[in-house]
Amino acid sequence: FQYKKTRKLENIRIYSNIKTMNYSHDDDDEDDEYSYGGGGTTHHDFSFTGKWGEEDEEDDENDHEMNKNDDLEYQDNQTIIEECKEVFKGKDFIMETAAITKVQKFLKAEGKAEDFVALLAENYHGVAQLANLLADWLIVAGCSVEEVQEIVERHLKDLIIKNFDPKKADSIFTGSGQPPGWIEEMITHPPWRIMFYELSDKYPDCLMLNYTIKMISDAGYQTEMGTMSSAFNQIDVFSKFMKTFILNFYTQPSSEIKNDFIKSVCHGKHTYLYAQCMLNEISMLLEQQGLSNACLNWMSQEISTRASKLGHDIWPLVLLGMGAGKHPRVYLALMSLVEKKSLNPGDITVLYKAYSVADPPPAKYLRIPAFLDLLVNALFQPGSTISADHKPKYLFLMAYAVSAYEQWEEGIRESVFTEEVKQTLKAIEVVHRICSNDVGSSTMQLTADFSLIYQCIRYPIISVGIIHWIKYCFSDTHYHKVITDSSPFQVVLLDEINSSHPLLHSRVLELLKELFERNYPQLDTLIEIEFKKTLIDRMIHMLSRGYILPVVSYIKDCMDKQLSDVSLLRHFVVEVLEMIAPPYSPDFISLMLPIVKNKEITDTLRTSSGEDDVSQFLSRCENG
């Protein structure tokens, strides 16, 4: 917070330079002589002949016109002087950048210098200087410079947002014919960029704000714009935002897409359609060059799924964008299923007939996540109501969607390989038969089926179905039938899923978190704690399979929010410290160190010799 403290003195010095501005008046007319007819003395001869001559009449008219012009000029000057005086009465006007210009205008209108000096001095309050003084006091009192700067910036930002007038802002922007120079300086600081984002969302039609957002985008801050949506009415800004996000995501794939990005893409139908077209075009270019486009296809599907969950009606755009319009019956059947969010035999039969012929439509139509979720819910849930006549159609469509392979060349499908469809279909049938049994089947029957499930887990769709089945088994109405001991075999299956399918780690962790945070009133307290310890063991296994930071982050949240018994957190620390070794990444240390430092958790684990795992971990972290 730098203020121009000397501006007041600079403005006051104007008074001493009045003579250089050519607005002073000479009073030396007393020595002028007007001589009429010769002689050394002044002689005034006013002779009248009784009536005015023609020349006298012309002179009189000229004098009248001059007097009239003088009166008008005087009135204009008086108006300017009064306007300037009103401006000079403004609080701390001497600190404004327009002060010198107004003073010059005032003097040019023959205003008195004493008047403007008096008005500027009387209305000087020194708010900026007082702010600097208070800031200095805070620093002397012990606050850091960064803390004081943050306080001042936050207060200024709140004042600007509260009193912002888009019309005045636009007048400043358009009046000079070019944007103010201070905007370029402001956008280099994160707090002011955030302020511009908030103002832009509040006043989307403000020209100055729209131009500022474009400047921010051009300066390379596109990744920050996920928090705002109004800026994406500008196609060039949205294009740069998409480009930056796609490049970052493609070079550093993640298992999730941030909600801010989804919100930005779903700002309107035009932004959603533009984003999907961009992803589709890039995906096709990568495919033509023989490069993998799976990451972009997944991103496109994830955007559609998340947009649908937000309540947006995007399925017509999704299907038409995929080219489903070329197959009207398939298009209508899928539209009916995904919009109603329920399966029906009629539409399933239409799809079965379309894909059981020699030249079926592209398999990508069946790979819409919303449609696959409907199939999973129907086939891997106990008490399924699918009729025996239509069940083979459901099973076939799922198997075909996840295992059919198509070879494309320049947008034309050359061949379809369905050899794996039969094997996948058999695996789905086996697991469907097991999962459709009522929860609470005899332990002997479940043990006999255990090996069959293990053999089928290698299929990703089977693992997805088992996760859904486990979630149903541990629901509020069925968990007491399943948790007969501390380690139900359904939970142990999650270890095999984690080992076989890294892309399902996030789903498994979400399930474990849900089970861990739930209360089980029908269970004995000791059995409940032992069961939750089993869930912790599953998380530790995930950590051993490379899913480290999300697991440790969740355990830290449990500690911070007191979501867990201390004994369970202590069990996690003991097991993890036994399996890890340095060097540790900074991200891991930032999450794990607060847990290990918690005395309530680790005090009983430490020894006086300092040879225990806790002491060694702390020592290594402190010594780098």
XYZ file of C-alpha atoms in Angstrom:
624
model
C 0.000 0.000 0.000
C 2.028 2.891 -1.380
C 0.430 6.280 -1.384
C 1.626 9.509 -3.008
C 1.976 11.530 0.159
C 3.530 14.513 -1.616
C 0.612 15.105 -3.974
C -0.905 17.671 -1.593
C 2.302 19.715 -1.549
C 2.617 19.479 -5.311
C -0.905 20.820 -5.760
C -0.407 23.640 -3.278
C 2.728 24.761 -5.097
C 0.471 25.653 -8.013
C -0.310 28.890 -6.205
C 3.308 30.022 -6.343
C 3.428 29.395 -10.071
C 0.332 31.359 -11.035
C 2.298 33.999 -12.965
C 3.753 31.369 -15.266
C 0.237 30.340 -16.330
C -0.540 33.805 -17.894
C -3.654 34.428 -15.853
C -2.466 37.593 -13.913
C -3.676 41.120 -14.763
C -1.590 44.343 -15.104
C -2.739 47.544 -13.413
C -0.350 49.942 -15.170
C -2.972 51.679 -17.305
C -2.792 54.862 -15.238
C 0.142 56.210 -17.268
C -1.553 55.702 -20.637
C -2.316 58.924 -22.465
C -5.019 59.395 -25.026
C -4.141 62.516 -27.049
C -6.644 64.138 -29.307
C -5.425 67.031 -31.498
C -1.828 67.293 -30.223
C -0.269 68.781 -27.142
C 1.395 67.142 -24.213
C -1.615 66.869 -22.041
C -4.488 64.535 -22.237
C -7.494 66.114 -23.865
C -10.880 64.488 -24.098
C -13.092 66.057 -26.753
C -16.651 64.752 -26.776
C -18.562 66.804 -29.381
C -22.171 66.067 -30.341
C -23.969 67.589 -33.358
C -27.452 66.991 -32.087
C -28.021 63.500 -33.560
C -25.974 60.336 -34.033
C -24.130 59.799 -37.289
C -23.881 56.497 -39.109
C -20.426 55.759 -37.704
C -21.636 56.382 -34.200
C -24.488 53.922 -34.715
C -22.095 51.195 -35.913
C -19.776 51.765 -32.974
C -22.687 51.514 -30.599
C -23.792 48.189 -32.099
C -20.262 46.794 -31.870
C -19.969 47.909 -28.277
C -23.297 46.270 -27.483
C -22.215 42.994 -29.103
C -18.903 43.024 -27.266
C -20.645 43.668 -23.982
C -23.019 40.799 -24.692
C -20.120 38.428 -25.458
C -18.344 39.582 -22.339
C -21.455 38.848 -20.294
C -21.728 35.340 -21.771
C -18.057 34.651 -21.195
C -18.394 35.903 -17.642
C -21.396 33.645 -17.032
C -19.538 30.628 -18.482
C -16.530 31.338 -16.316
C -18.713 31.682 -13.251
C -20.335 28.322 -14.017
C -16.923 26.666 -14.376
C -15.698 28.293 -11.170
C -18.724 27.079 -9.201
C -18.399 23.557 -10.613
C -14.718 23.430 -9.720
C -15.430 24.719 -6.221
C -17.927 21.911 -5.660
C -15.297 19.418 -6.774
C -12.659 20.994 -4.511
C -15.000 20.444 -1.556
C -14.674 16.696 -2.031
C -12.995 14.774 0.756
C -9.249 14.508 0.086
C -9.698 15.753 -3.472
C -6.111 16.997 -3.389
C -5.052 13.327 -3.492
C -6.914 12.658 -6.734
C -5.065 12.378 -10.029
C -7.478 14.898 -11.586
C -6.637 17.626 -9.062
C -4.075 19.462 -11.226
C -6.346 19.423 -14.279
C -9.243 20.888 -12.296
C -7.044 23.612 -10.801
C -5.835 24.641 -14.244
C -9.426 24.791 -15.469
C -10.393 26.890 -12.445
C -7.604 29.420 -13.013
C -8.290 29.631 -16.724
C -11.836 30.695 -15.857
C -10.278 33.550 -13.836
C -10.946 31.950 -10.486
C -9.005 33.236 -7.508
C -6.039 31.153 -6.486
C -6.731 31.796 -2.814
C -10.140 30.141 -3.188
C -8.930 26.808 -4.546
C -6.029 26.651 -2.074
C -8.402 27.276 0.824
C -10.947 24.689 -0.365
C -8.342 22.000 -0.973
C -6.732 22.615 2.403
C -10.041 22.700 4.305
C -11.210 19.392 2.821
C -7.948 17.546 3.280
C -8.501 14.739 5.802
C -5.442 12.599 5.077
C -7.261 9.253 5.023
C -4.459 7.590 3.070
C -1.824 8.986 5.418
C -3.822 7.864 8.462
C -4.066 4.381 6.951
C -0.295 4.322 6.582
C 0.090 5.513 10.169
C -2.236 2.794 11.498
C -0.392 0.208 9.427
C 2.897 1.332 10.957
C 1.379 1.070 14.426
C 0.196 -2.489 13.723
C 3.674 -3.473 12.617
C 5.178 -1.883 15.741
C 2.596 -3.786 17.818
C 3.912 -7.079 16.448
C 1.947 -7.824 13.273
C 3.933 -8.925 10.262
C 4.068 -6.770 7.152
C 2.239 -9.504 5.214
C -0.612 -9.588 7.748
C -1.038 -5.812 7.654
C -0.945 -5.769 3.876
C -3.606 -8.484 3.756
C -5.840 -6.498 6.149
C -5.567 -3.336 4.071
C -6.089 -5.149 0.771
C -9.108 -7.047 2.083
C -10.722 -3.863 3.416
C -10.077 -1.972 0.183
C -11.466 -4.863 -1.840
C -14.658 -4.933 0.239
C -15.099 -1.172 -0.169
C -14.571 -1.323 -3.922
C -17.038 -4.188 -4.367
C -19.601 -2.414 -2.164
C -19.382 0.946 -3.953
C -18.519 -0.145 -7.488
C -20.503 1.684 -10.180
C -20.263 -0.010 -13.614
C -21.446 3.135 -15.417
C -18.699 5.270 -13.911
C -16.183 2.527 -14.613
C -17.228 2.422 -18.254
C -17.027 6.220 -18.503
C -13.418 6.096 -17.293
C -12.718 3.307 -19.737
C -14.273 4.994 -22.779
C -13.513 8.629 -21.952
C -9.760 8.388 -22.427
C -9.989 6.167 -25.488
C -7.737 3.565 -23.871
C -7.771 1.499 -20.665
C -6.240 3.077 -17.546
C -2.624 2.107 -16.991
C -3.242 1.072 -13.395
C -5.334 -1.931 -14.492
C -2.293 -3.661 -15.966
C -0.450 -3.190 -12.689
C -3.365 -4.398 -10.556
C -3.844 -7.709 -12.385
C -0.324 -8.791 -11.454
C -1.480 -9.182 -7.832
C -3.709 -12.191 -6.924
C -6.005 -10.310 -4.468
C -6.988 -7.775 -7.106
C -7.526 -10.461 -9.747
C -9.929 -12.180 -7.360
C -11.707 -8.853 -6.879
C -12.095 -8.445 -10.645
C -13.506 -11.998 -10.867
C -16.136 -11.198 -8.233
C -17.053 -7.899 -9.872
C -17.278 -9.529 -13.292
C -19.732 -12.139 -12.002
C -21.780 -9.356 -10.400
C -21.673 -6.982 -13.398
C -21.301 -9.163 -16.529
C -22.162 -6.287 -18.911
C -19.488 -3.856 -17.691
C -17.117 -3.042 -20.563
C -14.178 -2.206 -18.329
C -14.501 -5.477 -16.393
C -14.836 -7.539 -19.577
C -11.699 -5.938 -20.961
C -9.886 -6.533 -17.668
C -10.849 -10.221 -17.696
C -9.472 -10.492 -21.220
C -6.220 -8.880 -20.039
C -6.015 -11.395 -17.182
C -6.551 -14.251 -19.626
C -3.905 -12.889 -21.997
C -1.495 -12.618 -19.066
C -1.714 -16.397 -18.510
C -3.952 -16.707 -15.452
C -6.580 -18.958 -17.088
C -6.356 -21.620 -14.381
C -7.778 -19.159 -11.837
C -10.893 -18.565 -13.890
C -12.613 -21.777 -12.857
C -14.159 -19.814 -10.004
C -16.013 -17.457 -12.342
C -18.420 -18.052 -15.168
C -19.363 -14.692 -16.645
C -15.974 -14.347 -18.342
C -16.763 -17.351 -20.508
C -19.205 -15.322 -22.562
C -16.036 -14.194 -24.340
C -15.064 -16.961 -26.739
C -11.352 -16.135 -26.751
C -11.177 -16.218 -22.946
C -13.028 -19.540 -22.774
C -10.826 -21.016 -25.520
C -7.646 -20.187 -23.614
C -9.174 -21.571 -20.414
C -10.033 -24.876 -22.131
C -6.620 -25.084 -23.788
C -4.806 -24.620 -20.484
C -6.966 -27.152 -18.649
C -6.735 -29.818 -21.379
C -2.949 -29.511 -21.639
C -2.531 -29.767 -17.869
C -4.929 -32.694 -17.623
C -3.418 -34.552 -20.587
C 0.159 -34.190 -19.348
C -0.742 -34.845 -15.694
C -3.801 -37.139 -15.680
C -5.926 -37.095 -12.546
C -8.687 -39.364 -11.340
C -11.035 -36.444 -10.800
C -12.058 -33.162 -12.391
C -12.480 -30.121 -10.179
C -15.989 -28.814 -9.602
C -14.909 -25.315 -10.673
C -14.086 -26.631 -14.132
C -17.451 -28.385 -14.437
C -19.225 -25.212 -13.314
C -17.383 -23.199 -15.954
C -18.128 -25.653 -18.755
C -21.792 -25.771 -17.729
C -22.100 -21.973 -17.644
C -24.405 -22.280 -20.648
C -25.316 -24.636 -23.461
C -22.941 -22.776 -25.751
C -19.960 -23.331 -23.420
C -20.864 -26.993 -22.858
C -21.255 -27.663 -26.575
C -18.072 -25.763 -27.410
C -16.078 -27.722 -24.795
C -17.374 -31.081 -25.997
C -16.692 -30.198 -29.643
C -13.157 -29.176 -28.735
C -12.534 -32.433 -26.840
C -14.031 -34.483 -29.669
C -11.920 -32.723 -32.310
C -8.689 -33.191 -30.348
C -9.588 -36.824 -29.672
C -10.090 -37.490 -33.392
C -6.763 -35.827 -34.254
C -4.938 -37.980 -31.699
C -6.621 -41.108 -33.034
C -5.594 -40.275 -36.598
C -1.998 -39.865 -35.446
C -2.048 -43.210 -33.651
C -1.916 -41.649 -30.184
C -4.025 -42.553 -27.171
C -7.174 -40.499 -26.728
C -8.600 -42.441 -23.782
C -7.835 -39.611 -21.360
C -9.811 -37.074 -23.394
C -12.703 -39.483 -23.946
C -12.886 -40.077 -20.219
C -12.826 -36.326 -19.599
C -15.713 -35.847 -22.029
C -17.744 -38.578 -20.329
C -16.985 -37.200 -16.875
C -18.129 -33.725 -17.905
C -21.397 -35.153 -19.220
C -21.997 -37.221 -16.095
C -21.270 -34.393 -13.686
C -23.317 -31.938 -15.740
C -26.263 -34.338 -15.609
C -25.944 -34.625 -11.818
C -26.112 -30.835 -11.614
C -29.535 -31.007 -13.262
C -28.575 -29.987 -16.798
C -30.417 -31.651 -19.687
C -27.387 -32.527 -21.790
C -28.227 -35.957 -23.220
C -29.554 -34.743 -26.587
C -26.309 -32.839 -27.087
C -24.233 -35.818 -25.941
C -25.889 -38.329 -28.254
C -26.043 -36.008 -31.250
C -22.417 -35.055 -30.694
C -21.492 -38.737 -30.800
C -23.303 -39.150 -34.109
C -26.238 -41.153 -32.754
C -28.560 -39.181 -35.013
C -27.499 -41.504 -37.852
C -29.242 -44.340 -35.971
C -32.660 -42.918 -34.993
C -33.976 -46.019 -33.196
C -30.837 -46.314 -31.063
C -30.919 -42.581 -30.365
C -34.549 -42.604 -29.206
C -34.086 -45.714 -27.062
C -31.028 -44.330 -25.277
C -32.684 -40.936 -24.822
C -35.653 -42.594 -23.154
C -33.465 -44.640 -20.800
C -31.044 -41.949 -19.638
C -33.653 -39.206 -19.282
C -36.041 -41.390 -17.247
C -33.106 -42.948 -15.350
C -34.716 -46.369 -15.460
C -34.547 -49.422 -17.706
C -37.539 -50.847 -19.512
C -37.841 -54.010 -21.643
C -39.046 -52.132 -24.739
C -35.997 -49.879 -25.156
C -33.632 -52.667 -24.103
C -35.099 -54.886 -26.835
C -34.552 -52.145 -29.434
C -30.895 -51.852 -28.432
C -30.417 -55.633 -28.307
C -31.743 -56.054 -31.842
C -29.546 -53.202 -33.093
C -26.332 -54.661 -31.635
C -26.912 -58.356 -32.273
C -26.675 -58.012 -36.071
C -23.611 -58.416 -38.282
C -23.051 -54.670 -38.735
C -24.077 -53.040 -35.429
C -23.926 -49.308 -34.620
C -20.760 -47.998 -32.921
C -20.260 -49.400 -29.430
C -19.577 -45.927 -28.017
C -23.325 -45.258 -27.823
C -23.640 -47.979 -25.177
C -20.644 -46.656 -23.253
C -22.429 -43.618 -21.890
C -21.694 -43.781 -18.128
C -25.321 -43.030 -17.237
C -26.523 -46.046 -19.238
C -23.843 -48.359 -17.826
C -24.745 -47.272 -14.283
C -28.347 -48.276 -14.930
C -27.213 -51.731 -16.073
C -24.921 -52.143 -13.042
C -27.730 -51.205 -10.655
C -30.050 -53.707 -12.309
C -27.646 -56.661 -12.568
C -25.581 -56.423 -9.351
C -28.228 -55.789 -6.741
C -30.014 -58.414 -4.656
C -33.695 -58.765 -5.379
C -33.413 -57.718 -9.022
C -36.799 -57.624 -10.780
C -35.547 -58.280 -14.323
C -37.726 -60.891 -16.008
C -36.063 -64.123 -17.080
C -37.074 -63.515 -20.717
C -35.276 -60.166 -20.957
C -32.319 -60.841 -18.647
C -30.069 -62.211 -21.470
C -30.563 -58.931 -23.364
C -29.392 -56.886 -20.366
C -26.367 -59.143 -19.903
C -25.466 -59.028 -23.609
C -25.655 -55.231 -23.842
C -23.360 -54.845 -20.833
C -20.845 -57.372 -22.166
C -20.859 -55.804 -25.637
C -20.448 -52.277 -24.262
C -17.342 -53.108 -22.217
C -15.530 -55.635 -24.418
C -16.314 -55.064 -28.114
C -13.302 -53.662 -29.983
C -13.615 -51.588 -33.138
C -10.912 -50.608 -35.611
C -11.357 -47.226 -37.269
C -9.495 -45.578 -40.123
C -10.112 -41.907 -40.969
C -13.524 -41.915 -39.349
C -14.666 -45.157 -41.026
C -15.078 -48.380 -39.037
C -13.205 -51.151 -40.819
C -13.832 -54.080 -38.464
C -15.476 -55.157 -35.202
C -13.917 -57.738 -32.877
C -16.346 -59.492 -30.528
C -14.241 -62.449 -29.378
C -14.050 -61.161 -25.791
C -17.777 -60.486 -25.597
C -18.582 -64.160 -24.953
C -16.005 -64.517 -22.151
C -17.130 -61.288 -20.518
C -20.759 -62.374 -20.823
C -20.034 -65.632 -18.958
C -18.263 -63.777 -16.126
C -21.141 -61.317 -15.775
C -23.647 -64.182 -15.647
C -21.700 -65.921 -12.853
C -21.322 -62.844 -10.658
C -24.893 -61.727 -11.380
C -26.174 -65.044 -10.076
C -24.198 -64.615 -6.830
C -25.044 -60.949 -6.278
C -28.746 -61.393 -7.001
C -29.133 -63.714 -3.978
C -30.764 -62.244 -0.923
C -28.391 -60.647 1.580
C -27.833 -63.095 4.406
C -27.277 -66.259 2.396
C -25.488 -68.984 4.294
C -21.775 -68.518 4.941
C -21.059 -71.892 3.320
C -22.709 -70.781 0.070
C -20.792 -67.493 0.065
C -17.523 -69.314 0.746
C -18.164 -71.620 -2.198
C -18.741 -68.624 -4.431
C -15.680 -66.805 -3.126
C -13.260 -68.334 -5.622
C -15.634 -67.681 -8.531
C -15.796 -63.989 -7.687
C -12.005 -63.788 -7.401
C -11.636 -65.255 -10.874
C -14.014 -62.695 -12.340
C -12.657 -59.604 -10.585
C -10.078 -59.155 -13.342
C -12.888 -57.742 -15.507
C -13.287 -54.027 -14.679
C -17.076 -54.090 -15.107
C -17.305 -56.981 -12.621
C -15.319 -54.977 -10.072
C -17.630 -51.995 -10.557
C -20.603 -54.298 -9.999
C -19.079 -55.793 -6.855
C -18.474 -52.336 -5.386
C -22.161 -51.580 -5.934
C -23.125 -54.924 -4.396
C -20.953 -54.357 -1.298
C -22.481 -50.918 -0.805
C -25.947 -52.484 -0.884
C -24.951 -55.274 1.536
C -23.746 -52.753 4.126
C -26.757 -50.464 3.840
C -28.671 -49.551 6.987
C -31.213 -52.329 6.504
C -28.762 -55.163 5.819
C -25.420 -54.530 7.580
C -26.354 -56.559 10.685
C -26.772 -59.638 8.463
C -23.288 -59.212 6.965
C -21.094 -58.065 9.856
C -21.117 -61.327 11.756
C -17.397 -60.937 12.522
C -14.812 -58.166 12.281
C -13.737 -59.055 8.723
C -16.671 -59.767 6.389
C -15.459 -61.364 3.196
C -17.233 -58.697 1.096
C -14.837 -56.058 2.454
C -11.799 -58.252 1.848
C -12.756 -58.371 -1.844
C -11.852 -54.690 -2.043
C -8.161 -55.571 -1.681
C -8.265 -57.598 -4.885
C -10.104 -54.811 -6.699
C -7.458 -52.310 -5.584
C -4.678 -54.576 -6.778
C -6.270 -55.245 -10.171
C -7.777 -51.867 -11.093
C -5.945 -48.667 -10.062
C -8.567 -46.563 -11.854
C -11.161 -47.754 -9.333
C -9.171 -46.572 -6.304
C -11.250 -43.426 -5.918
C -14.517 -45.425 -5.948
C -13.200 -47.873 -3.380
C -11.989 -45.106 -1.084
C -15.358 -43.344 -1.261
C -17.053 -46.597 -0.239
C -14.604 -47.144 2.642
C -15.096 -43.571 3.857
C -18.869 -44.003 3.807
C -18.672 -47.246 5.794
C -16.112 -45.834 8.235
C -18.128 -42.718 9.136
C -21.416 -44.561 9.554
C -22.845 -45.580 12.924
C -23.918 -49.192 13.528
C -26.371 -49.123 16.438
C -27.266 -52.820 16.126
C -23.634 -53.907 16.642
C -21.726 -54.382 19.868
C -19.257 -51.528 20.439
C -16.194 -53.786 20.364
C -17.334 -55.482 17.155
C -17.948 -52.080 15.572
C -14.430 -50.878 16.468
C -12.879 -54.086 15.141
C -14.882 -53.749 11.930
C -13.678 -50.181 11.467
C -10.125 -51.348 12.101
C -10.646 -53.735 9.187
C -11.698 -50.769 7.065
C -8.492 -48.955 8.113
C -6.524 -52.006 6.982
C -8.183 -51.771 3.567
C -7.076 -48.127 3.342
C -3.542 -49.098 4.308
C -3.577 -51.687 1.531
C -4.633 -48.956 -0.894
C -1.681 -46.901 0.310
C 0.622 -49.824 -0.459
C -0.807 -49.937 -4.001
C 0.213 -46.333 -4.667
C -2.942 -44.456 -3.658
C -1.117 -42.542 -0.933
C -2.063 -38.886 -0.608
C -5.870 -39.299 -0.756
C -5.745 -41.947 1.988
C -3.439 -39.989 4.307
C -5.438 -36.822 3.648
C -8.631 -38.566 4.760
C -7.025 -39.875 7.959
C -5.810 -36.356 8.741
C -9.380 -35.088 8.253
C -10.596 -37.740 10.684
C -8.104 -36.442 13.239
C -8.921 -32.757 12.663
C -12.693 -33.270 12.716
C -12.614 -35.974 15.413
C -14.450 -38.461 13.211
C -12.676 -41.491 14.622
C -11.645 -43.180 17.828
C -8.016 -42.408 18.719
C -7.156 -46.113 18.840
C -8.030 -46.470 15.146
C -5.806 -43.533 14.199
C -3.013 -45.028 16.308
C -3.427 -48.320 14.462
C -3.058 -46.484 11.149
C 0.140 -44.727 12.281
C 1.714 -47.966 13.527
C 1.000 -49.878 10.322
C 2.058 -47.083 7.979
C 5.330 -46.273 9.767
C 6.295 -49.941 9.595
C 5.864 -50.084 5.812
C 7.359 -46.758 4.659
C 10.951 -45.581 4.301
C 12.604 -42.298 3.323
C 12.901 -40.195 1.285
C 9.433 -38.705 1.766
C 7.779 -36.229 -0.563
C 6.894 -32.768 0.811
C 3.190 -33.460 0.184
C 3.331 -36.678 2.183
C 5.169 -34.992 5.061
C 2.670 -32.128 5.186
C -0.173 -34.632 5.652
C 1.468 -37.334 7.771
C 3.540 -35.178 10.117
C 0.580 -33.565 11.974
C -0.851 -37.041 12.631
C 2.427 -38.382 14.008
C 3.019 -35.231 16.070
C -0.346 -35.600 17.805
C 0.637 -36.653 21.332
C -2.736 -38.209 22.050
C -2.158 -40.597 19.154
C 1.564 -41.393 19.337
C 2.767 -40.701 22.904
C 2.262 -44.318 23.942
C 4.233 -45.476 20.888
C 7.427 -43.616 21.766
C 10.306 -44.988 23.853
C 12.939 -43.216 25.901
C 15.718 -44.520 23.648
C 14.248 -42.805 20.585
C 14.585 -45.968 18.492
C 10.867 -46.296 17.862
C 9.297 -45.658 14.453
C 7.575 -42.465 15.592
C 10.776 -40.820 16.851
C 12.720 -41.851 13.768
C 10.055 -40.500 11.430
C 9.969 -37.166 13.258
C 13.755 -36.960 13.210
C 13.947 -37.633 9.478
C 11.271 -35.050 8.731
C 12.980 -32.388 10.853
C 16.411 -33.112 9.364
C 15.074 -33.110 5.805
